[in-house]
Coordinates of C-alpha atoms and ligand atoms in Angstrom, one line a residue:
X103 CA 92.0 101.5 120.9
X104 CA 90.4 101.4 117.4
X105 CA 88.9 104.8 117.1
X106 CA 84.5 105.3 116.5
X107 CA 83.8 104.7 113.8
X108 CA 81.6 107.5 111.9
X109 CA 77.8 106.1 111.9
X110 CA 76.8 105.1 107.9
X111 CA 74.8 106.8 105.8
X112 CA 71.8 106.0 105.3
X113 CA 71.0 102.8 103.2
X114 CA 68.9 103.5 100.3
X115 CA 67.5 100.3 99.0
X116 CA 68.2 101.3 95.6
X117 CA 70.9 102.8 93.7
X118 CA 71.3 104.1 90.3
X119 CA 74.4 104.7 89.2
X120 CA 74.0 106.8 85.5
X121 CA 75.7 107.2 82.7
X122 CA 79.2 106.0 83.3
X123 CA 82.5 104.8 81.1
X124 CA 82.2 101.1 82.1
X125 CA 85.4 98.5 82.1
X126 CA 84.2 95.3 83.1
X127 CA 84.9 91.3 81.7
X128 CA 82.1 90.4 79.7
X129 CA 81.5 87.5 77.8
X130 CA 83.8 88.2 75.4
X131 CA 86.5 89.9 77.5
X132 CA 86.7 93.0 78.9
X133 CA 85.4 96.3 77.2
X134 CA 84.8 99.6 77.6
X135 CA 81.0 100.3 77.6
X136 CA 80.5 104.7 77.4
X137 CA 77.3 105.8 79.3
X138 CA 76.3 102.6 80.4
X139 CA 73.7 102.6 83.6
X140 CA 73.8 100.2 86.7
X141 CA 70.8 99.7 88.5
X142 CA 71.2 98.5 92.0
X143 CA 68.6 97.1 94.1
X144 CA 69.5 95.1 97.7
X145 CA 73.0 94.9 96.6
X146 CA 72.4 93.5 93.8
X147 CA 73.0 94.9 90.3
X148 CA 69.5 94.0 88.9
X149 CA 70.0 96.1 85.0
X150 CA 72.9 97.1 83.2
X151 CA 72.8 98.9 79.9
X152 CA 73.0 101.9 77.9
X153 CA 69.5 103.1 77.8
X154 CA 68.3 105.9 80.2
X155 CA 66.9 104.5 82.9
X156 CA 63.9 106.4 84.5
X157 CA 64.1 107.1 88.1
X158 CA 60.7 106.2 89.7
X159 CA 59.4 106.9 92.9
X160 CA 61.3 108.4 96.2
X161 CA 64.6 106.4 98.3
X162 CA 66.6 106.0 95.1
X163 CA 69.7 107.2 95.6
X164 CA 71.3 108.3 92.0
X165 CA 75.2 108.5 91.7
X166 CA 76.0 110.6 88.5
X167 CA 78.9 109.0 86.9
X168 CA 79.5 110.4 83.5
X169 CA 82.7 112.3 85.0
X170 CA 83.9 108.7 86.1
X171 CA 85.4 105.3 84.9
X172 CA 82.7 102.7 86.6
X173 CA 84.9 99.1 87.4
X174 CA 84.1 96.4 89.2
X175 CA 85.2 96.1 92.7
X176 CA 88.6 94.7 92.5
X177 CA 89.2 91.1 94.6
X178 CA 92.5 90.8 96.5
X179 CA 93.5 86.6 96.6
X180 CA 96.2 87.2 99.5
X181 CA 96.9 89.1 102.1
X182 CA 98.1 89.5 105.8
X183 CA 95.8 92.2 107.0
X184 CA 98.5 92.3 110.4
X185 CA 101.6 92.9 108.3
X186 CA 100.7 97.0 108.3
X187 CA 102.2 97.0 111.8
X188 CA 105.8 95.9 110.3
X189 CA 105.3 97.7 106.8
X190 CA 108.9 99.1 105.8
X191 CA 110.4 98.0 109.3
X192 CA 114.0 98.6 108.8
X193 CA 115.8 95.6 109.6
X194 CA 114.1 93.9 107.3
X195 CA 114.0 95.9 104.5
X196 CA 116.5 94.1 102.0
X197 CA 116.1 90.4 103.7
X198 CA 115.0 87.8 101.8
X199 CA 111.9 85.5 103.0
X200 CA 113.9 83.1 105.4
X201 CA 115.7 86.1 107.3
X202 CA 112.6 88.3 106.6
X203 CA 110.7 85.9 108.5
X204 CA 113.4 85.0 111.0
X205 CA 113.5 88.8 112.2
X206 CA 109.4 89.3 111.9
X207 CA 108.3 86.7 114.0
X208 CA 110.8 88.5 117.0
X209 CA 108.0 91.4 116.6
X210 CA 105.2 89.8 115.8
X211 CA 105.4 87.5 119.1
X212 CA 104.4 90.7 120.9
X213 CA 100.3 91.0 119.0
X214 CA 97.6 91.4 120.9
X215 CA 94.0 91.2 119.7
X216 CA 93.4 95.1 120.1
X217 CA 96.7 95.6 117.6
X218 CA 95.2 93.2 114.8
X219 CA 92.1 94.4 115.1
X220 CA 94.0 98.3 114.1
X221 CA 96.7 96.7 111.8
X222 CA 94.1 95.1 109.9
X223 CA 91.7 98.0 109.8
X224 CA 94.0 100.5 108.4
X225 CA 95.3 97.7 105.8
X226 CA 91.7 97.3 104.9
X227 CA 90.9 101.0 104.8
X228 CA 93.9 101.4 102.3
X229 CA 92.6 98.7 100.0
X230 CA 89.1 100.2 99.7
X231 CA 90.4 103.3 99.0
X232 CA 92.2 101.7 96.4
X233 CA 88.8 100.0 94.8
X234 CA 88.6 96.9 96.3
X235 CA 85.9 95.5 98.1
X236 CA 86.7 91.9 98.6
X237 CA 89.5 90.4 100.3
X238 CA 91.1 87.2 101.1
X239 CA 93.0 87.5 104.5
X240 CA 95.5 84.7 105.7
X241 CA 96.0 84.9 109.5
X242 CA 98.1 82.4 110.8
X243 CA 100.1 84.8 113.6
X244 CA 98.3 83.0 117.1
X245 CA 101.5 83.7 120.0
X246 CA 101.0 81.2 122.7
X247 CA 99.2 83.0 125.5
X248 CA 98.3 85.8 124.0
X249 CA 94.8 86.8 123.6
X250 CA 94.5 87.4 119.6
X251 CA 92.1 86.0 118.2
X252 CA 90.8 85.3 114.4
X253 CA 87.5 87.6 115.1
X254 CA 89.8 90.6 115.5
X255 CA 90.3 90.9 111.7
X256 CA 86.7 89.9 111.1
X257 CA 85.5 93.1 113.8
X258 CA 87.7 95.2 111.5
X259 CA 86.2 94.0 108.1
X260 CA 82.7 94.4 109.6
X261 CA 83.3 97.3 110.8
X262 CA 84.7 98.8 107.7
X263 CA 82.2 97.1 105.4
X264 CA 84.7 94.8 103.3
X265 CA 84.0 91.7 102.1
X266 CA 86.6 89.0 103.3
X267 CA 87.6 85.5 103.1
X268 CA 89.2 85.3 106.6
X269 CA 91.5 82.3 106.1
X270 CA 92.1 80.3 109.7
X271 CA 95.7 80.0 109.3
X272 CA 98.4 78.1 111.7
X273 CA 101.6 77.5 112.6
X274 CA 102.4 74.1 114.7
X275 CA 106.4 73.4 113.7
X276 CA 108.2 75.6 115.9
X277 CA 112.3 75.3 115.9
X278 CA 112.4 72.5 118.0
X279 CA 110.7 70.2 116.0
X280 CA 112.6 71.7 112.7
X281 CA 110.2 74.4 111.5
X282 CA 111.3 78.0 111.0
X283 CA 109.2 80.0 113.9
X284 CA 109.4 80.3 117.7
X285 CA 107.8 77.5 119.5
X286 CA 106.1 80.9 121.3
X287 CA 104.8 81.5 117.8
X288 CA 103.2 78.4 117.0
X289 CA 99.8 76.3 118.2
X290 CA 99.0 73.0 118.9
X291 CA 97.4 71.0 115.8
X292 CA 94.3 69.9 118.0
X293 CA 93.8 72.9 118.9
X294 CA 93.5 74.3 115.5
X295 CA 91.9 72.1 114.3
X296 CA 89.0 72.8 116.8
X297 CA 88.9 76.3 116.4
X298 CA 88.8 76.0 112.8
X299 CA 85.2 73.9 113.8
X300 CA 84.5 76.8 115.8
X301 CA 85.3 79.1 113.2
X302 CA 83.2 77.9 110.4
X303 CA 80.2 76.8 112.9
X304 CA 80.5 80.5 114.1
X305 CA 81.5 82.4 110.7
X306 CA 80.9 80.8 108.0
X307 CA 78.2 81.7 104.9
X308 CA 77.9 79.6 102.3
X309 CA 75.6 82.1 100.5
X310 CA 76.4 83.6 96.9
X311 CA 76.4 86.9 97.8
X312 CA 78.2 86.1 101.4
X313 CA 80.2 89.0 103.1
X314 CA 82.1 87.1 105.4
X315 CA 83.4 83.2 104.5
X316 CA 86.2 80.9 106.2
X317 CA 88.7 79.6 104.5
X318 CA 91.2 76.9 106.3
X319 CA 95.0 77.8 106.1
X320 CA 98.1 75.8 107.3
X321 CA 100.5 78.7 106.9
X322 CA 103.0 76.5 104.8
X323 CA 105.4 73.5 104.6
X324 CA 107.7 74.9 106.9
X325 CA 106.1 75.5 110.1
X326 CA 102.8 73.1 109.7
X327 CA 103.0 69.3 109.8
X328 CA 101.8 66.7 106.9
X329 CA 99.1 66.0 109.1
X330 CA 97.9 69.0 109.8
X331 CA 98.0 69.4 106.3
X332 CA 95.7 66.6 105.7
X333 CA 93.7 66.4 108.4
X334 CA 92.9 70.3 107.4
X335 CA 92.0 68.7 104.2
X336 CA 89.6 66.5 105.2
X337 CA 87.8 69.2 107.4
X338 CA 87.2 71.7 104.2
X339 CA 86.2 68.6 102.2
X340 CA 83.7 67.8 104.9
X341 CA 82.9 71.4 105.4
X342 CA 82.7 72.3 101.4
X343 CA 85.1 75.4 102.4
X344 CA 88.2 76.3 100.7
X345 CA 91.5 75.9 101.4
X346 CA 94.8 78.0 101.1
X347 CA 98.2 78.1 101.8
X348 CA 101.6 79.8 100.7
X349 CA 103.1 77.1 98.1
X350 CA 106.7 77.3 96.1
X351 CA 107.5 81.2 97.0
X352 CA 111.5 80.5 97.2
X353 CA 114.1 78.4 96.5
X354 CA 115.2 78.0 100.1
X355 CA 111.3 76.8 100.6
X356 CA 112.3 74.2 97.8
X357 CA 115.4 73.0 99.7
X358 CA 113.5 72.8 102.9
X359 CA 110.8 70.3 101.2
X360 CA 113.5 68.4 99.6
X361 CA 115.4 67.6 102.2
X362 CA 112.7 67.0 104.9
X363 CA 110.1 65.8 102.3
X364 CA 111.9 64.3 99.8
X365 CA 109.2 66.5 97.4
X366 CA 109.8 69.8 95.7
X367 CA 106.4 71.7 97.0
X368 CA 103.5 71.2 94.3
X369 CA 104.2 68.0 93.9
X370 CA 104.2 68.0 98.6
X371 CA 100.6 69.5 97.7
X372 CA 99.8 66.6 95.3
X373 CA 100.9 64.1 97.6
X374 CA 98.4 65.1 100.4
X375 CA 95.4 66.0 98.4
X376 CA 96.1 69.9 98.1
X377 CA 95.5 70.9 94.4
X378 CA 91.8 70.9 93.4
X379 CA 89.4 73.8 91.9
X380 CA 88.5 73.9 96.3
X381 CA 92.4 75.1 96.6
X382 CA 94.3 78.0 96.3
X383 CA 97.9 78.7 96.7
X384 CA 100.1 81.7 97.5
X385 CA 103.4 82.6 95.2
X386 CA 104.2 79.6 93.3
X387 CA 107.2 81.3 91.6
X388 CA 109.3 78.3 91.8
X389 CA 107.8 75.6 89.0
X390 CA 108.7 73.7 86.7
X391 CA 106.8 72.5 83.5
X392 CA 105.6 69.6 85.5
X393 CA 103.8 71.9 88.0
X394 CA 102.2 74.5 85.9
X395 CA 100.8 70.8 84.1
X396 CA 99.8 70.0 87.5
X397 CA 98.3 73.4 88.8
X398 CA 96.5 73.9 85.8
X399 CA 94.9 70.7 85.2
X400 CA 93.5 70.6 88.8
X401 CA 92.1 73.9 88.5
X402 CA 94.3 75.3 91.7
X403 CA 93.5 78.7 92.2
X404 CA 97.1 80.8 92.2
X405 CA 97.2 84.2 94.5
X406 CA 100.1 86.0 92.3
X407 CA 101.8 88.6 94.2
X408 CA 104.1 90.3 92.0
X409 CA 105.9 93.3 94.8
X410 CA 106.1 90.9 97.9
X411 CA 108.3 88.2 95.2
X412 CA 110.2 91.3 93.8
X413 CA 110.7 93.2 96.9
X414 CA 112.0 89.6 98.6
X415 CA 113.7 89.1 95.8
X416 CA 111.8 85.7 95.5
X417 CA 111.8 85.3 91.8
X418 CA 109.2 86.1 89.0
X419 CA 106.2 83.6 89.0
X420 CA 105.7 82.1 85.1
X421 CA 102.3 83.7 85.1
X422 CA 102.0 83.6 81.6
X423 CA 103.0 80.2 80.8
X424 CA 100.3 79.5 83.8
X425 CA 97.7 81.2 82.0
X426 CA 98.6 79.5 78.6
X427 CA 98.1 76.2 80.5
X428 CA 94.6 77.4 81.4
X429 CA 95.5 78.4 84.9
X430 CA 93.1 80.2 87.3
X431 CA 95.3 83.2 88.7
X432 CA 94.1 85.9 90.7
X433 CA 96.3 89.1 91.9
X434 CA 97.0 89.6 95.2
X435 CA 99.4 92.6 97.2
X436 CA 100.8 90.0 100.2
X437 CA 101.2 91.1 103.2
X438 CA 101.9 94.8 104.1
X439 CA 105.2 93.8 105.5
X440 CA 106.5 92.3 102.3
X441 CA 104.9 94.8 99.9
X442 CA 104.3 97.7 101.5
X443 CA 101.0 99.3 99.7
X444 CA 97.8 97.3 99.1
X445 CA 96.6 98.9 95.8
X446 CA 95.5 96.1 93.5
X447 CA 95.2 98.3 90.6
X448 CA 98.6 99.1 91.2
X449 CA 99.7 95.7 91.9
X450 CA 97.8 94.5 88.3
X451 CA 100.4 96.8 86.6
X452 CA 103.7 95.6 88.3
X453 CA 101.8 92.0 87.4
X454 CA 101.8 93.0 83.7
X455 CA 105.1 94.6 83.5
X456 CA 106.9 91.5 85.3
X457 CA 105.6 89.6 83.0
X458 CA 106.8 91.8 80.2
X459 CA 110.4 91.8 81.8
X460 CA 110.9 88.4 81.5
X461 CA 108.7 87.5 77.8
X462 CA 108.4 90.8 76.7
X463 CA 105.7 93.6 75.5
X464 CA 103.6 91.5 74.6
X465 CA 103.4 88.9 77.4
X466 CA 100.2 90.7 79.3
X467 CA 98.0 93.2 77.8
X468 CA 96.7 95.6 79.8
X469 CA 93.4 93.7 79.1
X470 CA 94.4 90.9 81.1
X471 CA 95.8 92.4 84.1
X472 CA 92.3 93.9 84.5
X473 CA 90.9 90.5 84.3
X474 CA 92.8 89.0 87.0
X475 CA 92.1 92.1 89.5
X476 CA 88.6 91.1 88.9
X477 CA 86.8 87.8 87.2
X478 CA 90.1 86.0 87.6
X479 CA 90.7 87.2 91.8
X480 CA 86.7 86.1 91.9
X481 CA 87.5 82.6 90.5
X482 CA 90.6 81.3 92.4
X483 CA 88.2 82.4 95.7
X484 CA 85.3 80.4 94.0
X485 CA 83.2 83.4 93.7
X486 CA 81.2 83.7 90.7
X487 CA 78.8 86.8 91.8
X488 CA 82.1 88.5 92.2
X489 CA 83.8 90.4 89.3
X490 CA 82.2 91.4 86.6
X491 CA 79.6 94.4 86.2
X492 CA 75.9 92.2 84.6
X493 CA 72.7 91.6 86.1
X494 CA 72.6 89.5 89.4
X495 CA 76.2 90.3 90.0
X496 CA 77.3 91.2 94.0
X497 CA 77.0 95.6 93.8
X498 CA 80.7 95.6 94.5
X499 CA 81.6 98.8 92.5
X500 CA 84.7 101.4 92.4
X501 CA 84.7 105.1 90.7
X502 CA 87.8 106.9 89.7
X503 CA 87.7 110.2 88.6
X504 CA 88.2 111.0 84.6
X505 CA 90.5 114.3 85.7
X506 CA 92.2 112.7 88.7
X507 CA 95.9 114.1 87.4
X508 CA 97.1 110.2 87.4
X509 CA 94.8 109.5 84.4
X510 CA 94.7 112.9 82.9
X511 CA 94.9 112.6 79.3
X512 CA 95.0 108.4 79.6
X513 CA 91.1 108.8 80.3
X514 CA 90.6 110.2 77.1
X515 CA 92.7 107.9 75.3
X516 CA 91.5 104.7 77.2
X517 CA 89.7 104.1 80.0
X518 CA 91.0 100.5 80.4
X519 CA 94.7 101.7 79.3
X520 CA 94.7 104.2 81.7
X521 CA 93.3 102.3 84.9
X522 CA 96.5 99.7 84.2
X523 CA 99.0 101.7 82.6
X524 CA 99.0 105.1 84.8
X525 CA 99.8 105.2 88.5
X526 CA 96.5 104.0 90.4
X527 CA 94.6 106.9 91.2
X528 CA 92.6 106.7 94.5
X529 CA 88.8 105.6 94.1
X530 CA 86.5 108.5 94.2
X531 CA 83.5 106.1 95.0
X532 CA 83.2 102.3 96.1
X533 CA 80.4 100.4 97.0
X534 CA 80.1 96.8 98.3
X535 CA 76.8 95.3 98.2
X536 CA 75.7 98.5 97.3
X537 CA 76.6 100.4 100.1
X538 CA 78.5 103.4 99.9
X539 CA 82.1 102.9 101.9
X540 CA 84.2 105.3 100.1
X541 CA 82.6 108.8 98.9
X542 CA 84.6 111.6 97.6
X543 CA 87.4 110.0 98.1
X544 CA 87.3 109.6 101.6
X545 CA 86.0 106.2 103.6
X546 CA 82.4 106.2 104.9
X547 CA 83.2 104.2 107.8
X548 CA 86.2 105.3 109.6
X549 CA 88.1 107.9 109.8
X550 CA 91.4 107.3 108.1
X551 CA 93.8 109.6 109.5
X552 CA 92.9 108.7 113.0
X553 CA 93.6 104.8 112.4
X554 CA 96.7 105.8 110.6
X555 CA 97.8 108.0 113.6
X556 CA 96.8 105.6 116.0
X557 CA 99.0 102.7 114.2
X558 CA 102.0 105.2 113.9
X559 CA 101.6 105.6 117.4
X560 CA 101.2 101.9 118.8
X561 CA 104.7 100.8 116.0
X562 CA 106.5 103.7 118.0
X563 CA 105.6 102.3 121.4
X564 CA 104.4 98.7 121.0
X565 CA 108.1 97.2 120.1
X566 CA 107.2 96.5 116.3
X567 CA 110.2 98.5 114.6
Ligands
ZN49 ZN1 101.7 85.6 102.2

């Protein structure tokens, strides 16, 4: 079903990007840096600075950026790489989460392994075109005999060359035992467990630079047990992975922990040993004072997604009084069926003006809505080679043109500015690890219109609208 992919260029060894407008967190914030150099070597950035570098010897590739803003590949904290198949599905389009989900579940009983595998490519082709190279993916959609399978999101981030944190999700609470899914829908807790051990024994790398890591992920409070909860605890623990989960998105999420719980959600997640600098959470829109004490004290990693909690009408997330309380937030688009786009640039902005709605112009600068699309995405997934343009940094890179029309005149006038504040252009170049994915504004490794064609096709015919 998924369509050949185009064979990759060839990898040069070393790359030299020259002589671009650099905006990158440094070590005191983020700045703009004019005709700064990167030298690449093994997907690494091994020199970074303004001096002219000479280009010895032959299989150097040089990329000539001075026509270019230079950023660092942008990190997405959440996503559900599936969702593309349900994106702007009618029924749904004015429900809020409960009913959202309520209707969703109905389609996505039908998924088969060959449909994830094309959901999630074209959801991961749209975010590298979009400049970002890394990825956290929560997949927690397993219908009972079906034949899907976590390793069809990670053959379509191989594939297309993205780097992912595939988080083993699960749902075991169906409607008969209270929860808000199918029974069909939903997996038995040994059984995820061991696949989880299967998953990490099979997937897993710990390394730095690591392309492909597991992540364990109960899909929340209202379809997964306590237990599962902590016994997926004490696996990550074990394991050193990371853990993840949606956490305080609604209010009806709220009323459902209260009156099966007896406990609002963070303090659910306190109970059971979920908050921690190996944690990070989904949403959390709903807190009070208490919580954001809580979440930033434990160093919990939050995955804000400001369109899924507008366009569900969710409620805006205190991001700022997060940050104030010394936080770690990363951005993050959600799922395609609850945002619709997965443009993190894009998503940074409606981050920044949210926050201005409720305290204000001055309650994000553009400055920091960069920084959590980057060093702040990289630190809630526990990343630190991630991020930030220096020397030993992960060659995760994105290029957008000075006279795309979206930043036409905003390039001149700020580079940084103009990335946040203007509609996100598409990226004209994007490297992770240093190899080329996206040239000239097209992807390297797959033919976009084809997979977008081919999902068109499979909503029209598959039962998914
Ligand atoms: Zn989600």
């Amino acid at each position: 079903m998924l369509s050949e992919a185009k064979p990759m260029a060839a990898k040069s060894e070393r790359t030299i990007i020259r002589g671009g407008t650099v905006v990158t967190a440094g070590t005191d914030g983020v700045g703009v840096l004019r005709d700064h150099t990167i030298d690449i070597v093994n997907g690494v950035i091994v020199s970074f600075g303004p001096e002219p570098l000479r280009v010895p010897g032959e299989n150097v590739e040089v990329v000539e950026a001075r026509e270019h803003i230079v950023i660092p590949g942008l990190v997405n904290t959440h996503q559900h790489l599936y969702q593309s198949i349900t994106r702007a599905m009618a029924p749904v389009q004015d429900a809020e989460l409960f009913h959202w989900l309520g209707m969703l579940y109905t389609r996505w009983r039908h998924l088969n392994y060959e449909v994830v595998r094309l959901a999630a490519s074209v959801s991961l082709a749209e975010m590298l075109l979009s400049g970002c190279t890394t990825t956290s993916d929560h997949f927690y959609m397993v219908p009972r005999g079906s034949d899907v399978r976590h390793e069809a999101v990670i053959e379509a981030a191989d594939a297309i060359g993205m780097r992912i944190h595939l988080c083993r999700g699960s749902m075991t609470v169906g409607e008969s035992g209270g929860g808000l899914p199918p029974d069909d829908c939903t997996e038995d807790e040994d059984a995820v467990l061991a696949d989880c051990v299967r998953m990490l024994d099979a997937w897993h790398d710990p390394d730095p630079l690591a392309m492909r890591r597991i992540d364990l992920a109960p899909c929340s409070p209202f379809n997964v047990s306590p237990e599962l909860f902590r016994d997926t605890r004490d696996l990550a623990r074990e394991r050193g992975v990371l853990l993840h989960t949606h956490a305080a998105e609604t209010m009806d999420e709220e009323r459902y922990c209260l009156d099966r719980f007896g406990l609002r959600p963070i303090p659910f997640f306190e109970r059971h040993g979920w908050l921690g600098e190996d944690v990070y959470l989904a949403h959390c829109v709903c807190l009070n004072d208490d919580d954001i004490r809580l979440l930033a004290a434990s160093r919990t990693g939050i995955a804000h997604c400001p369109c899924s909690n507008m366009r569900l009408g969710s409620g805006v997330a205190p991001i700022a009084k997060l940050l104030a309380a010394g936080a770690k937030v990363g951005i993050a688009v959600d799922g395609g069926s609850s945002n619709d786009g997965g443009n993190v640039l894009a998503e940074a902005r409606q981050a920044m003006l949210l926050q201005r709605v409720v305290g204000g112009a001055g309650a994000m600068t553009t400055a920091k809505a960069f920084e959590l699309a980057t060093v702040g995405g990289a630190a809630v997934l526990n990343r630190p080679k991630l991020g930030r343009i220096a020397v030993g940094m992960a060659a995760d890179i994105a290029m957008f043109r000075k006279d795309d029309i979206a930043l036409a005149g905003a390039a001149a006038q700020d580079p940084l500015g103009a990335l946040i504040l203007c509609h996100a252009p598409r990226a004209d170049r994007v490297l992770v690890g240093g190899r080329t994915v996206v040239q000239d504004g097209r992807l390297v490794t797959a033919d976009e219109h084809k997979l977008a064609a081919e999902l068109n096709r499979v909503v029209l015919d598959g039962g998914y609208r």
